[in-house]
PDB file of C-alpha atoms in Angstrom:
ATOM      1  CA  MET A   1      -0.069  -0.011   0.160  1.00 49.00           C
ATOM      2  CA  PRO A   2       0.987   3.323   0.052  1.00 59.00           C
ATOM      3  CA  SER A   3       2.575   6.092   2.337  1.00 55.00           C
ATOM      4  CA  ALA A   4       2.879   9.198   2.762  1.00 55.00           C
ATOM      5  CA  SER A   5       4.676  11.851   5.085  1.00 53.00           C
ATOM      6  CA  ARG A   6       5.018  15.772   5.561  1.00 52.00           C
ATOM      7  CA  THR A   7       8.606  16.042   5.244  1.00 50.00           C
ATOM      8  CA  PRO A   8      10.374  19.631   5.727  1.00 43.00           C
ATOM      9  CA  PHE A   9      13.719  20.526   4.839  1.00 40.00           C
ATOM     10  CA  ALA A  10      16.452  22.857   5.841  1.00 31.00           C
ATOM     11  CA  ALA A  11      18.953  24.423   3.570  1.00 31.00           C
ATOM     12  CA  PRO A  12      20.489  22.768   2.421  1.00 31.00           C
ATOM     13  CA  ALA A  13      17.960  20.030   2.741  1.00 30.00           C
ATOM     14  CA  PRO A  14      18.562  16.348   3.479  1.00 29.00           C
ATOM     15  CA  ALA A  15      16.693  13.013   1.504  1.00 30.00           C
ATOM     16  CA  ALA A  16      13.321  13.449   2.878  1.00 34.00           C
ATOM     17  CA  PRO A  17      13.154  10.183   5.782  1.00 31.00           C
ATOM     18  CA  ALA A  18      10.983   7.484   4.575  1.00 32.00           C
ATOM     19  CA  THR A  19       8.213   5.859   5.613  1.00 35.00           C
ATOM     20  CA  PRO A  20       8.039   2.945   7.334  1.00 34.00           C
ATOM     21  CA  GLY A  21       6.937   1.194   4.008  1.00 36.00           C
ATOM     22  CA  ALA A  22       9.473   3.319   2.102  1.00 34.00           C
ATOM     23  CA  ARG A  23      12.172   2.176   4.330  1.00 34.00           C
ATOM     24  CA  ARG A  24      11.019  -1.721   4.072  1.00 36.00           C
ATOM     25  CA  SER A  25      11.520  -1.233   0.105  1.00 35.00           C
ATOM     26  CA  ALA A  26      15.005   0.981   0.425  1.00 34.00           C
ATOM     27  CA  ARG A  27      15.538  -2.362   2.555  1.00 34.00           C
ATOM     28  CA  SER A  28      14.752  -4.882  -0.058  1.00 35.00           C
ATOM     29  CA  GLY A  29      16.006  -2.674  -3.236  1.00 36.00           C
ATOM     30  CA  ASP A  30      12.741  -2.265  -5.212  1.00 45.00           C
ATOM     31  CA  PRO A  31      13.364  -0.107  -7.745  1.00 50.00           C
ATOM     32  CA  GLN A  32       9.567   0.699  -8.300  1.00 70.00           C
ATOM     33  CA  THR A  33       8.785   3.009  -5.203  1.00 84.00           C
ATOM     34  CA  TRP A  34       7.710   6.074  -7.081  1.00 88.00           C
ATOM     35  CA  ARG A  35       7.245   9.579  -5.392  1.00 89.00           C
ATOM     36  CA  LEU A  36       4.969  11.736  -5.688  1.00 90.00           C
ATOM     37  CA  VAL A  37       6.038  15.128  -4.199  1.00 91.00           C
ATOM     38  CA  LEU A  38       3.536  18.254  -3.411  1.00 91.00           C
ATOM     39  CA  VAL A  39       5.072  21.321  -2.392  1.00 89.00           C
ATOM     40  CA  SER A  40       3.080  23.299   0.585  1.00 85.00           C
ATOM     41  CA  ASP A  41       5.381  25.718   1.591  1.00 82.00           C
ATOM     42  CA  GLY A  42       8.426  27.760  -0.621  1.00 77.00           C
ATOM     43  CA  PRO A  43      10.753  26.514  -2.958  1.00 83.00           C
ATOM     44  CA  LEU A  44      12.743  23.924  -3.623  1.00 81.00           C
ATOM     45  CA  THR A  45      14.917  22.192  -5.981  1.00 81.00           C
ATOM     46  CA  LEU A  46      14.894  18.193  -6.863  1.00 78.00           C
ATOM     47  CA  GLY A  47      17.929  16.327  -9.023  1.00 71.00           C
ATOM     48  CA  PRO A  48      21.625  16.933  -9.143  1.00 67.00           C
ATOM     49  CA  GLY A  49      23.567  20.497 -10.141  1.00 63.00           C
ATOM     50  CA  PRO A  50      22.098  23.418 -12.909  1.00 62.00           C
ATOM     51  CA  GLY A  51      19.557  20.637 -14.195  1.00 65.00           C
ATOM     52  CA  ALA A  52      17.465  20.099 -11.022  1.00 73.00           C
ATOM     53  CA  THR A  53      14.161  20.609 -11.562  1.00 79.00           C
ATOM     54  CA  ARG A  54      12.460  23.617  -9.670  1.00 82.00           C
ATOM     55  CA  LEU A  55       8.835  23.389  -7.896  1.00 83.00           C
ATOM     56  CA  ASP A  56       6.739  26.449  -6.170  1.00 86.00           C
ATOM     57  CA  PRO A  57       4.117  26.177  -3.985  1.00 89.00           C
ATOM     58  CA  GLY A  58       1.488  23.988  -4.989  1.00 90.00           C
ATOM     59  CA  HIS A  59       3.214  21.811  -7.408  1.00 90.00           C
ATOM     60  CA  LEU A  60       3.284  18.233  -7.623  1.00 92.00           C
ATOM     61  CA  VAL A  61       5.840  16.345  -9.540  1.00 89.00           C
ATOM     62  CA  LEU A  62       6.502  12.748  -9.952  1.00 90.00           C
ATOM     63  CA  TRP A  63      10.164  11.220  -9.233  1.00 85.00           C
ATOM     64  CA  ASP A  64      11.480   8.053 -11.014  1.00 81.00           C
ATOM     65  CA  PRO A  65      12.418   5.484  -8.160  1.00 78.00           C
ATOM     66  CA  GLY A  66      15.859   4.836  -9.881  1.00 74.00           C
ATOM     67  CA  GLU A  67      16.761   8.311  -9.303  1.00 76.00           C
ATOM     68  CA  PRO A  68      18.385  10.293  -6.155  1.00 71.00           C
ATOM     69  CA  PHE A  69      15.784  12.090  -3.808  1.00 70.00           C
ATOM     70  CA  ASP A  70      17.643  15.172  -3.028  1.00 71.00           C
ATOM     71  CA  PRO A  71      15.810  17.954  -2.404  1.00 75.00           C
ATOM     72  CA  VAL A  72      17.310  21.622  -1.205  1.00 77.00           C
ATOM     73  CA  ALA A  73      15.240  24.649  -0.199  1.00 72.00           C
ATOM     74  CA  ALA A  74      15.516  26.735  -3.370  1.00 72.00           C
ATOM     75  CA  ASP A  75      14.776  29.930  -1.392  1.00 72.00           C
ATOM     76  CA  ARG A  76      17.181  30.074   2.164  1.00 71.00           C
ATOM     77  CA  ALA A  77      14.711  32.617   3.733  1.00 72.00           C
ATOM     78  CA  ARG A  78      11.343  30.231   3.269  1.00 74.00           C
ATOM     79  CA  PRO A  79      12.230  26.577   4.187  1.00 76.00           C
ATOM     80  CA  PRO A  80       9.472  24.551   1.672  1.00 79.00           C
ATOM     81  CA  ARG A  81       7.440  21.669   3.145  1.00 84.00           C
ATOM     82  CA  ALA A  82       6.155  18.928   0.998  1.00 86.00           C
ATOM     83  CA  LEU A  83       3.854  16.212   0.932  1.00 88.00           C
ATOM     84  CA  VAL A  84       5.479  12.529  -0.095  1.00 88.00           C
ATOM     85  CA  LEU A  85       3.413   9.896  -1.504  1.00 89.00           C
ATOM     86  CA  HIS A  86       5.377   6.773  -2.190  1.00 88.00           C
ATOM     87  CA  LEU A  87       3.410   4.435  -5.003  1.00 87.00           C
ATOM     88  CA  PRO A  88       4.159   0.972  -5.532  1.00 83.00           C
ATOM     89  CA  GLY A  89       4.682   0.651  -9.341  1.00 78.00           C
ATOM     90  CA  THR A  90       2.675  -2.759  -9.336  1.00 74.00           C
ATOM     91  CA  ALA A  91      -0.498  -0.416  -7.528  1.00 77.00           C
ATOM     92  CA  LEU A  92      -0.389   1.744 -11.061  1.00 79.00           C
ATOM     93  CA  SER A  93      -2.392   0.993 -13.510  1.00 73.00           C
ATOM     94  CA  VAL A  94      -0.693   3.602 -15.263  1.00 76.00           C
ATOM     95  CA  PRO A  95       2.686   2.100 -17.817  1.00 72.00           C
ATOM     96  CA  HIS A  96       6.018   2.403 -16.392  1.00 73.00           C
ATOM     97  CA  GLN A  97       6.803   3.787 -19.377  1.00 71.00           C
ATOM     98  CA  ALA A  98       4.386   6.288 -19.715  1.00 76.00           C
ATOM     99  CA  LEU A  99       5.255   7.010 -16.197  1.00 79.00           C
ATOM    100  CA  ARG A 100       8.974   7.755 -16.744  1.00 76.00           C
ATOM    101  CA  GLY A 101       7.940  10.237 -19.279  1.00 77.00           C
ATOM    102  CA  LEU A 102       6.227  12.573 -16.528  1.00 82.00           C
ATOM    103  CA  VAL A 103       9.488  11.925 -14.360  1.00 82.00           C
ATOM    104  CA  ALA A 104      10.138  16.054 -13.103  1.00 82.00           C
ATOM    105  CA  ARG A 105       7.563  17.510 -14.848  1.00 84.00           C
ATOM    106  CA  PRO A 106       6.114  20.013 -12.507  1.00 87.00           C
ATOM    107  CA  VAL A 107       2.308  20.296 -12.598  1.00 89.00           C
ATOM    108  CA  PRO A 108       0.141  22.836 -10.863  1.00 90.00           C
ATOM    109  CA  SER A 109      -2.938  21.694  -8.452  1.00 89.00           C
ATOM    110  CA  GLU A 110      -5.536  24.190  -8.962  1.00 87.00           C
ATOM    111  CA  ALA A 111      -7.696  22.567 -10.716  1.00 87.00           C
ATOM    112  CA  GLY A 112      -9.193  18.763 -12.215  1.00 88.00           C
ATOM    113  CA  PRO A 113      -7.060  15.818 -10.872  1.00 89.00           C
ATOM    114  CA  ALA A 114      -4.066  17.540  -9.601  1.00 90.00           C
ATOM    115  CA  ALA A 115      -6.469  19.358  -7.328  1.00 91.00           C
ATOM    116  CA  LEU A 116      -8.563  17.006  -5.956  1.00 92.00           C
ATOM    117  CA  LEU A 117      -5.458  14.692  -5.066  1.00 93.00           C
ATOM    118  CA  ALA A 118      -3.422  17.495  -3.263  1.00 91.00           C
ATOM    119  CA  ARG A 119      -6.405  18.419  -1.041  1.00 92.00           C
ATOM    120  CA  PHE A 120      -6.769  14.841  -0.373  1.00 91.00           C
ATOM    121  CA  LEU A 121      -3.048  14.547   0.588  1.00 89.00           C
ATOM    122  CA  GLU A 122      -3.855  17.729   2.785  1.00 87.00           C
ATOM    123  CA  GLY A 123      -6.249  16.853   4.391  1.00 85.00           C
ATOM    124  CA  LEU A 124      -4.322  13.117   5.051  1.00 80.00           C
ATOM    125  CA  ALA A 125      -0.791  14.836   6.261  1.00 76.00           C
ATOM    126  CA  GLY A 126      -3.244  17.359   8.196  1.00 68.00           C
ATOM    127  CA  PRO A 127      -2.816  18.467  11.633  1.00 58.00           C
ATOM    128  CA  ALA A 128      -6.486  17.247  12.335  1.00 51.00           C
ATOM    129  CA  SER A 129      -6.358  13.517  10.822  1.00 57.00           C
ATOM    130  CA  THR A 130      -6.562  10.694  13.089  1.00 67.00           C
ATOM    131  CA  VAL A 131      -6.481   7.258  10.967  1.00 64.00           C
ATOM    132  CA  GLU A 132      -7.580   4.337  12.001  1.00 67.00           C
ATOM    133  CA  THR A 133      -5.952   0.905  11.274  1.00 64.00           C
ATOM    134  CA  ARG A 134      -8.889  -0.341  10.193  1.00 65.00           C
ATOM    135  CA  GLN A 135      -9.245   3.125   7.881  1.00 71.00           C
ATOM    136  CA  ALA A 136      -5.821   2.984   6.176  1.00 74.00           C
ATOM    137  CA  ALA A 137      -6.494   0.280   4.176  1.00 74.00           C
ATOM    138  CA  TRP A 138      -9.409   2.268   2.700  1.00 78.00           C
ATOM    139  CA  LEU A 139      -7.529   5.587   2.065  1.00 82.00           C
ATOM    140  CA  GLY A 140      -4.554   4.149   1.081  1.00 81.00           C
ATOM    141  CA  ARG A 141      -6.791   2.492  -1.913  1.00 81.00           C
ATOM    142  CA  ALA A 142      -8.218   5.997  -2.363  1.00 86.00           C
ATOM    143  CA  ALA A 143      -4.472   7.689  -2.476  1.00 87.00           C
ATOM    144  CA  VAL A 144      -3.813   5.552  -5.522  1.00 86.00           C
ATOM    145  CA  ASP A 145      -7.186   5.891  -7.777  1.00 87.00           C
ATOM    146  CA  LEU A 146      -6.469   9.750  -6.924  1.00 90.00           C
ATOM    147  CA  ALA A 147      -2.674   8.800  -7.974  1.00 90.00           C
ATOM    148  CA  VAL A 148      -4.183   7.509 -11.156  1.00 87.00           C
ATOM    149  CA  ALA A 149      -6.519   9.956 -12.070  1.00 87.00           C
ATOM    150  CA  PHE A 150      -3.412  12.072 -12.417  1.00 89.00           C
ATOM    151  CA  LEU A 151      -1.231  10.715 -13.855  1.00 88.00           C
ATOM    152  CA  SER A 152      -3.328  10.078 -16.229  1.00 83.00           C
ATOM    153  CA  SER A 153      -4.818  13.142 -16.881  1.00 83.00           C
ATOM    154  CA  VAL A 154      -1.450  14.808 -17.353  1.00 81.00           C
ATOM    155  CA  THR A 155       0.199  11.877 -19.811  1.00 73.00           C
ATOM    156  CA  ASP A 156      -0.147  13.997 -23.295  1.00 54.00           C
ATOM    157  CA  PRO A 157      -1.168  11.208 -26.233  1.00 47.00           C
ATOM    158  CA  ARG A 158      -0.235  14.139 -28.341  1.00 43.00           C
ATOM    159  CA  ASP A 159       3.369  13.658 -27.492  1.00 44.00           C
ATOM    160  CA  ASP A 160       5.882  12.116 -29.358  1.00 41.00           C
ATOM    161  CA  ALA A 161       8.385  10.943 -26.541  1.00 42.00           C
ATOM    162  CA  ALA A 162       5.771   8.395 -25.176  1.00 42.00           C
ATOM    163  CA  PRO A 163       6.084   5.293 -26.915  1.00 50.00           C
ATOM    164  CA  GLN A 164       2.693   3.814 -28.865  1.00 58.00           C
ATOM    165  CA  PRO A 165       0.058   5.654 -26.947  1.00 67.00           C
ATOM    166  CA  ARG A 166      -2.309   3.441 -28.200  1.00 71.00           C
ATOM    167  CA  ARG A 167      -0.501   0.620 -26.330  1.00 78.00           C
ATOM    168  CA  MET A 168      -0.437   2.319 -23.763  1.00 78.00           C
ATOM    169  CA  ALA A 169      -3.458   3.160 -23.281  1.00 80.00           C
ATOM    170  CA  LEU A 170      -4.783  -0.325 -23.404  1.00 84.00           C
ATOM    171  CA  LEU A 171      -2.285  -1.783 -21.113  1.00 86.00           C
ATOM    172  CA  GLY A 172      -3.542   0.784 -18.775  1.00 85.00           C
ATOM    173  CA  GLU A 173      -7.803  -0.792 -19.334  1.00 87.00           C
ATOM    174  CA  ILE A 174      -6.092  -3.589 -19.736  1.00 90.00           C
ATOM    175  CA  ARG A 175      -4.606  -3.482 -15.982  1.00 89.00           C
ATOM    176  CA  SER A 176      -8.083  -1.945 -14.979  1.00 89.00           C
ATOM    177  CA  TYR A 177     -10.041  -4.495 -16.014  1.00 90.00           C
ATOM    178  CA  VAL A 178      -7.708  -7.236 -13.693  1.00 92.00           C
ATOM    179  CA  GLU A 179      -7.951  -5.244 -11.088  1.00 90.00           C
ATOM    180  CA  ARG A 180     -12.181  -5.742 -11.039  1.00 90.00           C
ATOM    181  CA  HIS A 181     -11.998  -9.391 -12.222  1.00 91.00           C
ATOM    182  CA  LEU A 182      -8.837 -10.316  -9.387  1.00 91.00           C
ATOM    183  CA  GLY A 183     -11.867 -12.407  -7.435  1.00 89.00           C
ATOM    184  CA  ASP A 184     -12.661 -13.914 -10.376  1.00 89.00           C
ATOM    185  CA  PRO A 185     -11.195 -18.215 -10.713  1.00 83.00           C
ATOM    186  CA  ASP A 186     -11.405 -17.808 -14.122  1.00 87.00           C
ATOM    187  CA  LEU A 187      -9.321 -14.960 -14.784  1.00 91.00           C
ATOM    188  CA  SER A 188      -6.488 -16.100 -17.107  1.00 91.00           C
ATOM    189  CA  PRO A 189      -4.184 -14.881 -20.117  1.00 92.00           C
ATOM    190  CA  LYS A 190      -7.257 -15.911 -22.591  1.00 91.00           C
ATOM    191  CA  ALA A 191     -10.132 -14.285 -20.747  1.00 92.00           C
ATOM    192  CA  ILE A 192      -8.144 -11.299 -20.498  1.00 92.00           C
ATOM    193  CA  ALA A 193      -7.691 -11.091 -23.984  1.00 89.00           C
ATOM    194  CA  ALA A 194     -10.701 -11.871 -25.248  1.00 89.00           C
ATOM    195  CA  ALA A 195     -12.175  -9.217 -23.277  1.00 89.00           C
ATOM    196  CA  HIS A 196     -10.567  -7.077 -25.095  1.00 87.00           C
ATOM    197  CA  HIS A 197     -10.228  -8.644 -28.327  1.00 83.00           C
ATOM    198  CA  ILE A 198      -7.201  -9.296 -29.385  1.00 84.00           C
ATOM    199  CA  SER A 199      -4.927 -12.642 -29.093  1.00 84.00           C
ATOM    200  CA  VAL A 200      -3.101 -14.019 -26.082  1.00 87.00           C
ATOM    201  CA  ARG A 201       0.642 -13.533 -27.589  1.00 87.00           C
ATOM    202  CA  TYR A 202      -0.052  -9.940 -28.432  1.00 85.00           C
ATOM    203  CA  LEU A 203      -1.647  -9.456 -24.846  1.00 89.00           C
ATOM    204  CA  HIS A 204       1.548 -11.204 -23.832  1.00 90.00           C
ATOM    205  CA  HIS A 205       3.840  -8.746 -25.873  1.00 86.00           C
ATOM    206  CA  LEU A 206       1.968  -5.865 -24.480  1.00 86.00           C
ATOM    207  CA  PHE A 207       3.315  -6.865 -20.798  1.00 89.00           C
ATOM    208  CA  ARG A 208       6.874  -8.003 -22.062  1.00 86.00           C
ATOM    209  CA  GLN A 209       7.334  -4.610 -23.527  1.00 80.00           C
ATOM    210  CA  ASP A 210       6.391  -3.053 -20.126  1.00 78.00           C
ATOM    211  CA  GLY A 211       9.052  -5.836 -18.002  1.00 83.00           C
ATOM    212  CA  GLN A 212       6.316  -7.458 -17.303  1.00 86.00           C
ATOM    213  CA  THR A 213       4.421 -11.418 -17.383  1.00 91.00           C
ATOM    214  CA  VAL A 214       0.634 -11.087 -17.182  1.00 93.00           C
ATOM    215  CA  GLY A 215       0.571 -14.123 -14.855  1.00 92.00           C
ATOM    216  CA  GLY A 216       2.860 -12.209 -12.413  1.00 92.00           C
ATOM    217  CA  PHE A 217       1.142  -9.017 -13.060  1.00 92.00           C
ATOM    218  CA  VAL A 218      -2.513 -10.727 -11.591  1.00 93.00           C
ATOM    219  CA  ARG A 219      -0.469 -12.796  -8.691  1.00 92.00           C
ATOM    220  CA  GLN A 220       0.993  -9.514  -7.348  1.00 91.00           C
ATOM    221  CA  ARG A 221      -2.055  -7.837  -7.371  1.00 92.00           C
ATOM    222  CA  ARG A 222      -4.077 -10.677  -5.458  1.00 92.00           C
ATOM    223  CA  LEU A 223      -1.355 -11.318  -3.064  1.00 93.00           C
ATOM    224  CA  GLU A 224      -1.732  -7.572  -2.126  1.00 91.00           C
ATOM    225  CA  ARG A 225      -5.188  -7.538  -2.089  1.00 91.00           C
ATOM    226  CA  CYS A 226      -4.977 -10.839   0.143  1.00 92.00           C
ATOM    227  CA  ARG A 227      -2.230  -8.939   2.425  1.00 90.00           C
ATOM    228  CA  ALA A 228      -4.412  -5.648   3.252  1.00 88.00           C
ATOM    229  CA  ASP A 229      -7.575  -7.830   4.165  1.00 89.00           C
ATOM    230  CA  LEU A 230      -5.236  -9.742   6.743  1.00 88.00           C
ATOM    231  CA  THR A 231      -4.432  -7.157   8.365  1.00 84.00           C
ATOM    232  CA  ASP A 232      -7.735  -5.493   8.232  1.00 85.00           C
ATOM    233  CA  PRO A 233      -9.619  -5.589  11.933  1.00 82.00           C
ATOM    234  CA  CYS A 234     -13.088  -4.942  10.136  1.00 84.00           C
ATOM    235  CA  LEU A 235     -12.380  -8.773   8.621  1.00 85.00           C
ATOM    236  CA  ALA A 236     -10.825 -10.169  11.685  1.00 81.00           C
ATOM    237  CA  GLY A 237     -13.412 -12.742  12.416  1.00 83.00           C
ATOM    238  CA  GLN A 238     -12.358 -13.699   8.797  1.00 87.00           C
ATOM    239  CA  SER A 239     -10.604 -16.836   7.524  1.00 89.00           C
ATOM    240  CA  MET A 240      -7.387 -17.184   5.468  1.00 89.00           C
ATOM    241  CA  ALA A 241      -9.026 -19.550   3.440  1.00 92.00           C
ATOM    242  CA  VAL A 242     -12.018 -17.295   3.121  1.00 93.00           C
ATOM    243  CA  ILE A 243      -9.767 -14.250   2.460  1.00 92.00           C
ATOM    244  CA  ARG A 244      -7.542 -15.779  -0.531  1.00 92.00           C
ATOM    245  CA  ALA A 245     -10.592 -17.459  -2.296  1.00 92.00           C
ATOM    246  CA  ARG A 246     -12.280 -14.058  -2.052  1.00 92.00           C
ATOM    247  CA  TRP A 247      -9.110 -12.706  -4.262  1.00 92.00           C
ATOM    248  CA  GLY A 248      -8.596 -16.106  -6.726  1.00 91.00           C
ATOM    249  CA  PHE A 249      -6.478 -18.333  -4.701  1.00 91.00           C
ATOM    250  CA  HIS A 250      -8.743 -22.387  -3.846  1.00 87.00           C
ATOM    251  CA  ASP A 251      -5.416 -23.893  -3.490  1.00 90.00           C
ATOM    252  CA  ALA A 252      -3.370 -23.141  -0.069  1.00 91.00           C
ATOM    253  CA  ALA A 253      -0.156 -23.797  -1.282  1.00 92.00           C
ATOM    254  CA  VAL A 254      -0.338 -22.238  -3.461  1.00 92.00           C
ATOM    255  CA  PHE A 255      -1.604 -19.235  -2.177  1.00 93.00           C
ATOM    256  CA  ASN A 256       1.276 -20.198   1.030  1.00 92.00           C
ATOM    257  CA  ARG A 257       4.263 -20.151  -1.540  1.00 93.00           C
ATOM    258  CA  ALA A 258       3.675 -17.078  -3.694  1.00 93.00           C
ATOM    259  CA  PHE A 259       3.232 -15.211  -0.195  1.00 93.00           C
ATOM    260  CA  LYS A 260       6.386 -16.569   1.412  1.00 92.00           C
ATOM    261  CA  LYS A 261       8.050 -15.907  -2.147  1.00 91.00           C
ATOM    262  CA  GLU A 262       6.716 -12.366  -2.178  1.00 90.00           C
ATOM    263  CA  TYR A 263       6.445 -11.310   1.309  1.00 90.00           C
ATOM    264  CA  GLY A 264       8.928 -13.334   3.196  1.00 91.00           C
ATOM    265  CA  ILE A 265       7.142 -14.894   5.419  1.00 91.00           C
ATOM    266  CA  THR A 266       4.165 -17.092   5.393  1.00 91.00           C
ATOM    267  CA  PRO A 267       0.545 -15.566   5.602  1.00 91.00           C
ATOM    268  CA  GLY A 268      -0.116 -16.844   9.022  1.00 88.00           C
ATOM    269  CA  GLU A 269       2.937 -15.257  10.143  1.00 89.00           C
ATOM    270  CA  TYR A 270       2.350 -11.943   8.653  1.00 88.00           C
ATOM    271  CA  ARG A 271      -0.912 -11.948  10.705  1.00 87.00           C
ATOM    272  CA  ARG A 272      -0.155 -12.815  13.566  1.00 85.00           C
ATOM    273  CA  ARG A 273       2.671 -10.095  13.250  1.00 85.00           C
ATOM    274  CA  GLU A 274       0.257  -7.643  12.726  1.00 76.00           C
ATOM    275  CA  GLY A 275      -1.518  -7.814  15.832  1.00 70.00           C
ATOM    276  CA  VAL A 276      -4.891  -9.576  13.903  1.00 63.00           C
ATOM    277  CA  PRO A 277      -6.548 -11.519  16.692  1.00 59.00           C
ATOM    278  CA  ALA A 278      -6.167 -14.986  17.618  1.00 46.00           C
ATOM    279  CA  GLY A 279      -9.406 -16.256  16.126  1.00 46.00           C
ATOM    280  CA  ALA A 280      -8.768 -14.487  12.574  1.00 45.00           C
ATOM    281  CA  ARG A 281      -5.494 -16.847  12.005  1.00 44.00           C
TER     282      ARG A 281
END
């Protein structure tokens, strides 16, 4: 799930302190945790040397996972502050090549999806906001949806630098379709291709071009939904079998192996570590 933090910067500024989720990603070497930055006070710059990107208050900018995140105050008289939303790339339905085309492009948050996302982040990180554990997963999904709406709104299909705009749009539609049908036991490359009137071979080609496989994407999204449900106190009374079946895992052994490979521990261990009541295990 995504995580957000409000980050003050001195002049010169250190790298933004990571949230617990971001620290885990850094330790595991995850190259696909994107940073979406909203500047709330004072100008700052991101990036090295004379090519640094200047961000003014109200600007939103997407930052590449593989690039150093080194914010620096642009005006020593106005210490800047920023909100940083950490977004797992696998949770974003926007193709990765399209995301890379948006990196380091400041966008004002005055209207449209940008304004909706900015107001949501400000409210989420505001001093009056209190988020209970059972609400965190829902708010995280809302943050992802708003981020996708914003990123999609600033993807220019006329931009010649964006490779094959139609292909990227189709891949985004396919990812959204998969998200809506994760619980369908018949979800397969053949079914996905048929729903979008393309061949299975072309479906696999689309995902290979984006550095993924169809099966890998479906499995990862199912695992993430299971992981969120396993730690949701509102679902504490539901068994492991009910949760895994809801998201398309009908074989306990397959689910356990896939979960441990993805997160390093078994589903039961993960649930106990997160403090879910014993009766729900």
